[in-house]
mmCIF file of C-alpha atoms in Angstrom:
data_model
loop_
_atom_site.group_PDB
_atom_site.id
_atom_site.type_symbol
_atom_site.label_atom_id
_atom_site.label_comp_id
_atom_site.label_asym_id
_atom_site.label_seq_id
_atom_site.Cartn_x
_atom_site.Cartn_y
_atom_site.Cartn_z
ATOM 1 C CA SER A 285 76.365 61.580 69.477
ATOM 2 C CA GLU A 286 80.121 62.063 69.181
ATOM 3 C CA ASN A 287 79.985 61.438 65.430
ATOM 4 C CA GLU A 288 77.991 64.578 64.632
ATOM 5 C CA GLU A 289 79.195 68.138 64.279
ATOM 6 C CA LEU A 290 78.181 71.072 66.427
ATOM 7 C CA GLU A 291 76.073 72.559 63.633
ATOM 8 C CA GLU A 292 73.981 69.387 63.550
ATOM 9 C CA VAL A 293 72.923 69.767 67.193
ATOM 10 C CA ALA A 294 69.631 71.603 67.652
ATOM 11 C CA SER A 295 69.723 74.858 69.593
ATOM 12 C CA ALA A 296 67.282 73.516 72.185
ATOM 13 C CA ASP A 297 69.532 70.457 72.764
ATOM 14 C CA LEU A 298 72.765 72.380 73.382
ATOM 15 C CA LYS A 299 71.913 72.776 77.062
ATOM 16 C CA TYR A 300 72.315 69.015 77.543
ATOM 17 C CA LEU A 301 76.036 69.399 76.937
ATOM 18 C CA LEU A 302 76.234 70.929 80.437
ATOM 19 C CA VAL A 303 74.908 67.822 82.211
ATOM 20 C CA PRO A 304 78.340 66.253 83.020
ATOM 21 C CA ALA A 305 79.678 69.595 84.321
ATOM 22 C CA LEU A 306 76.610 70.131 86.509
ATOM 23 C CA LEU A 307 76.925 66.584 87.858
ATOM 24 C CA GLY A 308 80.539 67.292 88.800
ATOM 25 C CA ALA A 309 79.591 70.531 90.554
ATOM 26 C CA LEU A 310 76.808 68.795 92.511
ATOM 27 C CA THR A 311 79.132 65.933 93.495
ATOM 28 C CA LEU A 312 81.612 68.419 94.988
ATOM 29 C CA ARG A 313 78.835 69.695 97.251
ATOM 30 C CA GLN A 314 78.670 66.384 99.111
ATOM 31 C CA VAL A 315 79.680 66.921 102.750
ATOM 32 C CA ASP A 316 80.391 63.388 103.970
ATOM 33 C CA PRO A 317 84.031 63.529 105.209
ATOM 34 C CA SER A 318 84.425 59.748 105.176
ATOM 35 C CA ARG A 319 83.684 59.620 101.416
ATOM 36 C CA ARG A 320 85.435 62.843 100.418
ATOM 37 C CA ARG A 321 88.069 61.132 98.297
ATOM 38 C CA GLU A 322 85.411 59.118 96.485
ATOM 39 C CA HIS A 323 83.411 62.266 95.761
ATOM 40 C CA LEU A 324 86.487 64.062 94.437
ATOM 41 C CA GLU A 325 87.303 61.231 92.048
ATOM 42 C CA SER A 326 83.703 61.077 90.812
ATOM 43 C CA ALA A 327 83.515 64.853 90.297
ATOM 44 C CA ARG A 328 86.814 64.845 88.414
ATOM 45 C CA ALA A 329 85.529 62.113 86.106
ATOM 46 C CA HIS A 330 82.398 64.188 85.340
ATOM 47 C CA PHE A 331 84.421 67.300 84.544
ATOM 48 C CA CYS A 332 86.836 65.355 82.327
ATOM 49 C CA ARG A 333 83.892 63.771 80.490
ATOM 50 C CA PHE A 334 82.468 67.255 79.872
ATOM 51 C CA LEU A 335 85.790 68.596 78.563
ATOM 52 C CA GLU A 336 86.254 65.616 76.237
ATOM 53 C CA LEU A 337 82.725 66.112 74.924
ATOM 54 C CA CYS A 338 83.357 69.807 74.269
ATOM 55 C CA ARG A 339 86.663 68.983 72.589
ATOM 56 C CA GLY A 340 84.907 66.504 70.332
ATOM 57 C CA TYR A 341 82.471 69.196 69.204
ATOM 58 C CA GLY A 342 85.265 71.707 68.654
ATOM 59 C CA LEU A 343 84.279 73.979 71.556
ATOM 60 C CA SER A 344 87.653 73.498 73.265
ATOM 61 C CA SER A 345 91.110 72.652 72.006
ATOM 62 C CA SER A 346 92.636 71.668 75.373
ATOM 63 C CA ARG A 347 92.659 68.168 76.744
ATOM 64 C CA PRO A 348 91.753 67.521 80.387
ATOM 65 C CA PRO A 349 94.721 67.330 82.764
ATOM 66 C CA PRO A 350 96.130 63.824 83.317
ATOM 67 C CA ALA A 351 94.529 61.763 86.053
ATOM 68 C CA SER A 352 97.775 61.484 88.050
ATOM 69 C CA PRO A 353 99.245 64.877 88.942
ATOM 70 C CA PRO A 354 103.040 65.217 89.014
ATOM 71 C CA GLU A 355 103.078 65.331 92.845
ATOM 72 C CA ASP A 356 101.676 61.793 93.131
ATOM 73 C CA LYS A 357 104.340 59.871 91.210
ATOM 74 C CA GLU A 358 105.362 56.549 92.631
ATOM 75 C CA ALA A 359 108.405 56.450 94.830
ATOM 76 C CA GLY A 360 110.171 54.044 92.467
ATOM 77 C CA SER A 361 109.993 56.319 89.433
ATOM 78 C CA PRO A 362 113.123 58.443 89.050
ATOM 79 C CA ALA A 363 112.599 62.166 89.467
ATOM 80 C CA PRO A 364 114.294 64.588 87.084
ATOM 81 C CA ALA A 365 117.452 65.981 88.553
ATOM 82 C CA GLY A 366 120.246 68.238 87.480
ATOM 83 C CA PRO A 367 120.200 71.574 85.674
ATOM 84 C CA ALA A 368 117.479 70.452 83.240
ATOM 85 C CA ALA A 369 114.926 69.946 86.037
ATOM 86 C CA ALA A 370 114.728 73.619 87.017
ATOM 87 C CA PRO A 371 114.014 75.015 83.497
ATOM 88 C CA ARG A 372 111.411 72.304 82.934
ATOM 89 C CA SER A 373 109.660 73.236 86.169
ATOM 90 C CA LEU A 374 109.814 76.937 85.363
ATOM 91 C CA LEU A 375 108.350 76.329 81.915
ATOM 92 C CA ALA A 376 105.487 74.319 83.393
ATOM 93 C CA MET A 377 104.765 77.041 85.928
ATOM 94 C CA ALA A 378 104.883 79.746 83.257
ATOM 95 C CA SER A 379 102.525 77.864 80.942
ATOM 96 C CA SER A 380 100.099 77.213 83.810
ATOM 97 C CA ARG A 381 100.151 80.873 84.776
ATOM 98 C CA GLN A 382 99.543 81.965 81.190
ATOM 99 C CA ALA A 383 96.628 79.548 80.877
ATOM 100 C CA LYS A 384 95.055 80.951 84.038
ATOM 101 C CA ILE A 385 95.397 84.501 82.720
ATOM 102 C CA GLU A 386 93.739 83.546 79.435
ATOM 103 C CA ARG A 387 90.887 81.786 81.237
ATOM 104 C CA TYR A 388 90.371 84.817 83.450
ATOM 105 C CA LYS A 389 90.131 87.142 80.433
ATOM 106 C CA GLN A 390 87.705 84.786 78.725
ATOM 107 C CA LYS A 391 85.638 84.556 81.891
ATOM 108 C CA LYS A 392 85.211 88.335 82.087
ATOM 109 C CA GLU A 393 84.304 88.579 78.407
ATOM 110 C CA LEU A 394 81.833 85.701 78.672
ATOM 111 C CA GLU A 395 80.124 87.250 81.688
ATOM 112 C CA ASN A 396 79.568 90.506 79.806
ATOM 113 C CA ARG A 397 78.155 88.740 76.729
ATOM 114 C CA LEU A 398 75.979 86.464 78.857
ATOM 115 C CA ALA A 399 74.514 89.422 80.723
ATOM 116 C CA SER A 400 73.369 91.002 77.459
ATOM 117 C CA VAL A 401 71.849 87.785 76.022
ATOM 118 C CA ARG A 402 70.299 86.432 79.230
ATOM 119 C CA THR A 403 67.738 89.233 79.368
ATOM 120 C CA PHE A 404 66.181 88.213 76.020
ATOM 121 C CA VAL A 405 66.244 84.479 76.820
ATOM 122 C CA GLU A 406 64.629 84.821 80.248
ATOM 123 C CA SER A 407 61.939 87.183 78.948
ATOM 124 C CA GLY A 408 61.051 84.776 76.114
ATOM 125 C CA GLN A 409 61.754 87.326 73.387
ATOM 126 C CA ALA A 410 64.942 85.685 72.059
ATOM 127 C CA ASP A 411 65.048 84.102 68.637
ATOM 128 C CA GLU A 412 66.786 80.823 67.795
ATOM 129 C CA ASP A 413 70.136 82.455 67.082
ATOM 130 C CA GLN A 414 70.151 84.219 70.451
ATOM 131 C CA ILE A 415 69.156 81.010 72.243
ATOM 132 C CA ARG A 416 71.966 79.127 70.493
ATOM 133 C CA GLU A 417 74.471 81.843 71.374
ATOM 134 C CA PHE A 418 73.312 81.804 75.012
ATOM 135 C CA TYR A 419 73.883 78.046 75.442
ATOM 136 C CA LEU A 420 77.222 78.155 73.649
ATOM 137 C CA LEU A 421 78.373 80.946 75.966
ATOM 138 C CA GLN A 422 77.211 78.904 78.960
ATOM 139 C CA THR A 423 79.233 75.965 77.644
ATOM 140 C CA GLN A 424 82.354 78.111 77.280
ATOM 141 C CA LYS A 425 81.860 79.396 80.812
ATOM 142 C CA TRP A 426 81.658 75.888 82.242
ATOM 143 C CA ILE A 427 84.740 74.831 80.297
ATOM 144 C CA ASN A 428 86.764 77.390 82.258
ATOM 145 C CA ILE A 429 85.063 76.362 85.505
ATOM 146 C CA SER A 430 85.868 72.694 84.829
ATOM 147 C CA PHE A 431 89.584 73.376 84.382
ATOM 148 C CA GLU A 432 89.642 75.354 87.638
ATOM 149 C CA GLU A 433 87.743 72.665 89.536
ATOM 150 C CA ILE A 434 90.002 69.874 88.248
ATOM 151 C CA GLU A 435 93.073 71.797 89.397
ATOM 152 C CA SER A 436 91.520 72.318 92.823
ATOM 153 C CA ILE A 437 90.546 68.634 93.048
ATOM 154 C CA ASP A 438 94.109 67.516 92.226
ATOM 155 C CA GLN A 439 95.500 69.734 94.987
ATOM 156 C CA GLU A 440 93.018 68.394 97.528
ATOM 157 C CA MET A 441 93.741 64.805 96.493
ATOM 158 C CA VAL A 442 97.436 65.336 97.234
ATOM 159 C CA ILE A 443 96.526 66.557 100.739
ATOM 160 C CA LEU A 444 94.226 63.579 101.350
ATOM 161 C CA ARG A 445 96.865 61.094 100.214
ATOM 162 C CA SER A 446 99.459 62.673 102.488
ATOM 163 C CA ARG A 447 97.029 62.512 105.406
ATOM 164 C CA ASP A 448 96.299 58.826 104.754
ATOM 165 C CA THR A 449 100.030 58.095 104.572
ATOM 166 C CA VAL A 450 100.622 59.766 107.925
ATOM 167 C CA LYS A 451 97.762 57.806 109.502
ATOM 168 C CA GLN A 452 99.100 54.500 108.203
ATOM 169 C CA SER A 453 102.614 55.214 109.450
ATOM 170 C CA SER A 454 101.392 56.242 112.910
ATOM 171 C CA ALA A 455 98.978 53.308 113.287
ATOM 172 C CA PRO A 456 100.231 50.329 115.379
ATOM 173 C CA PRO A 457 101.100 47.079 113.558
ATOM 174 C CA HIS A 458 98.252 44.727 112.799
ATOM 175 C CA GLY A 459 97.491 42.277 115.606
ATOM 176 C CA THR A 460 99.356 44.216 118.295
ATOM 177 C CA SER A 461 97.750 46.476 120.799
ATOM 178 C CA ARG A 462 99.364 49.497 122.287
ATOM 179 C CA GLN A 463 100.702 48.724 125.759
ATOM 180 C CA VAL A 464 99.096 50.661 128.561
ATOM 181 C CA ARG A 465 101.689 52.433 130.660
ATOM 182 C CA ALA A 466 101.391 52.414 134.402
ATOM 183 C CA PRO A 467 100.841 55.884 135.870
ATOM 184 C CA LEU A 468 104.037 57.516 137.126
ATOM 185 C CA LYS A 469 104.303 58.130 140.844
ATOM 186 C CA PRO A 470 105.131 61.680 141.929
ATOM 187 C CA PHE A 471 108.550 62.136 143.479
ATOM 188 C CA ILE A 472 110.538 64.949 145.120
ATOM 189 C CA LEU A 473 114.025 65.952 144.047
ATOM 190 C CA THR A 474 116.109 66.338 147.236
ATOM 191 C CA ARG A 475 119.787 65.938 147.989
ATOM 192 C CA ASP A 476 119.240 62.948 150.205
ATOM 193 C CA ALA A 477 116.560 61.341 152.303
ATOM 194 C CA VAL A 478 117.860 62.844 155.562
ATOM 195 C CA GLN A 479 117.624 66.391 154.215
ATOM 196 C CA ALA A 480 114.062 65.740 153.087
ATOM 197 C CA LYS A 481 113.130 64.539 156.567
ATOM 198 C CA VAL A 482 114.799 67.475 158.361
ATOM 199 C CA PHE A 483 114.055 70.433 156.102
ATOM 200 C CA GLY A 484 110.973 69.114 154.330
ATOM 201 C CA ALA A 485 110.225 69.322 150.657
ATOM 202 C CA GLY A 486 110.882 73.056 150.342
ATOM 203 C CA TYR A 487 107.260 74.159 150.248
ATOM 204 C CA PRO A 488 104.456 74.409 152.856
ATOM 205 C CA GLY A 489 102.830 71.191 153.932
ATOM 206 C CA LEU A 490 99.295 70.142 153.312
ATOM 207 C CA PRO A 491 96.559 72.299 154.885
ATOM 208 C CA THR A 492 95.471 71.231 158.369
ATOM 209 C CA MET A 493 91.955 72.666 158.201
ATOM 210 C CA THR A 494 89.373 73.542 155.630
ATOM 211 C CA VAL A 495 88.154 77.040 154.850
ATOM 212 C CA ASN A 496 84.937 76.417 156.799
ATOM 213 C CA ASP A 497 86.917 75.279 159.870
ATOM 214 C CA TRP A 498 89.079 78.426 159.727
ATOM 215 C CA TYR A 499 85.981 80.612 159.437
ATOM 216 C CA ASP A 500 84.353 78.948 162.474
ATOM 217 C CA GLN A 501 87.565 79.404 164.496
ATOM 218 C CA ARG A 502 87.770 83.103 163.624
ATOM 219 C CA LYS A 503 84.129 83.539 164.536
ATOM 220 C CA ARG A 504 84.675 81.964 167.970
ATOM 221 C CA GLU A 505 87.734 84.158 168.615
ATOM 222 C CA GLU A 506 85.825 87.318 167.754
ATOM 223 C CA ALA A 507 82.979 86.259 170.055
ATOM 224 C CA VAL A 508 85.422 85.743 172.956
ATOM 225 C CA CYS A 509 87.079 89.127 172.363
ATOM 226 C CA GLY A 510 83.684 90.807 172.226
ATOM 227 C CA GLU A 511 82.688 89.414 175.630
ATOM 228 C CA SER A 512 85.922 90.490 177.354
ATOM 229 C CA ALA A 513 85.875 94.034 175.943
ATOM 230 C CA PRO A 514 83.764 96.649 177.803
ATOM 231 C CA GLN A 515 80.463 97.399 176.237
ATOM 232 C CA ARG A 516 80.540 100.720 174.527
ATOM 233 C CA PRO A 517 77.349 102.310 173.294
ATOM 234 C CA PRO A 518 77.353 103.147 169.604
ATOM 235 C CA ASP A 519 78.200 106.655 168.403
ATOM 236 C CA THR A 520 80.051 107.540 171.632
ATOM 237 C CA THR A 521 83.226 109.679 171.503
ATOM 238 C CA ASP A 522 86.168 109.430 173.890
ATOM 239 C CA GLU A 523 85.284 112.737 175.561
ATOM 240 C CA GLU A 524 81.735 111.653 176.260
ATOM 241 C CA LEU A 525 82.995 108.326 177.571
ATOM 242 C CA GLN A 526 85.345 110.081 180.021
ATOM 243 C CA LYS A 527 82.530 112.338 181.153
ATOM 244 C CA GLN A 528 80.278 109.354 181.768
ATOM 245 C CA GLN A 529 83.010 107.625 183.780
ATOM 246 C CA GLN A 530 83.549 110.823 185.852
ATOM 247 C CA GLU A 531 79.848 111.104 186.605
ATOM 248 C CA LYS A 532 79.763 107.438 187.565
ATOM 249 C CA LYS A 533 82.600 107.975 190.038
ATOM 250 C CA GLU A 534 80.836 110.980 191.531
ATOM 251 C CA GLU A 535 77.669 108.955 191.938
ATOM 252 C CA GLU A 536 79.648 106.312 193.807
ATOM 253 C CA ASP A 537 80.758 109.043 196.367
ATOM 254 C CA ASP A 538 84.404 108.990 195.378
ATOM 255 C CA GLU A 539 85.909 111.673 197.671
ATOM 256 C CA GLU A 540 88.852 112.363 195.471
ATOM 257 C CA ALA A 541 86.712 112.725 192.382
ATOM 258 C CA LEU A 542 84.242 114.959 194.192
ATOM 259 C CA GLN A 543 86.972 117.222 195.478
ATOM 260 C CA LYS A 544 88.554 117.464 192.057
ATOM 261 C CA ALA A 545 85.196 118.365 190.516
ATOM 262 C CA ARG A 546 84.577 121.110 193.138
ATOM 263 C CA ASN A 547 88.011 122.600 192.576
ATOM 264 C CA TRP A 548 87.396 122.651 188.849
ATOM 265 C CA ASP A 549 84.057 124.415 189.300
ATOM 266 C CA ASP A 550 85.625 127.028 191.607
ATOM 267 C CA TRP A 551 88.452 127.677 189.142
ATOM 268 C CA LYS A 552 85.971 128.180 186.315
ATOM 269 C CA ASP A 553 84.105 130.768 188.398
ATOM 270 C CA THR A 554 87.211 132.987 188.762
ATOM 271 C CA HIS A 555 88.683 132.263 185.338
ATOM 272 C CA PRO A 556 86.302 132.980 182.479
ATOM 273 C CA ARG A 557 86.516 131.115 179.224
ATOM 274 C CA GLY A 558 89.533 132.227 177.163
ATOM 275 C CA TYR A 559 91.554 133.329 180.219
ATOM 276 C CA GLY A 560 95.281 133.350 179.544
ATOM 277 C CA ASN A 561 94.870 133.497 175.783
ATOM 278 C CA ARG A 562 97.173 136.354 174.908
ATOM 279 C CA GLN A 563 96.067 136.422 171.299
ATOM 280 C CA ASN A 564 92.644 137.750 172.347
ATOM 281 C CA MET A 565 94.039 140.712 174.304
ATOM 282 C CA GLY A 566 92.765 144.035 173.103
#
């Protein structure tokens, strides 16, 4: 009850103070994008309810942030202008920064104290005073978490509102459908029609055959060239080929070839190998 003091609450019942904060944390874990804004609003309400409850019991002296952040003021409301606007903004930023620093220091201190008390509570050896201290420390921890989560929710709400505004402005008017444009025909930029007919479009024309047709044509050309070329046995050098042709001429009783072969044999009989090589002279 909100009419009772903190000392009147039993130590075993202090843990129920965390129910609104835990509900807010679980609501933020919802992953349905279409209901994200609804989940944010519900989680913020749970966190604010928890902070108001803690403030009523004297566990916190700070009120929850207002439901409408400064960024979401209506367009009709006048915004502060002039030299007084800048100091006011700087003061708000400085106070917010100081509050974050204080919460961070409290968070570190609470974590150290919780670590020392949690061991006794989980082992079942803690007395009533230690149990009461444990739940009060947990409540202080979730107070800091609630302020951080509310600030994060307000920032995300601003982003969602801006996104919805952009969607509404880009959507077509109600009852009208977007006209379907006819596809544009390709065209060629040329100086005049006569130049296009004479010189073409400035790039090669369309292909006249496919890759398979070109391959078949090359294959036929290679086959024709292979038939017209003399058959040459594999692994045959030019010298051996000349020797084979000479022997073939001799077999065909070519008088000139026979006479040339006899003269060559006679010359080799009188001129040993290396004859005329002056470098081998002793």
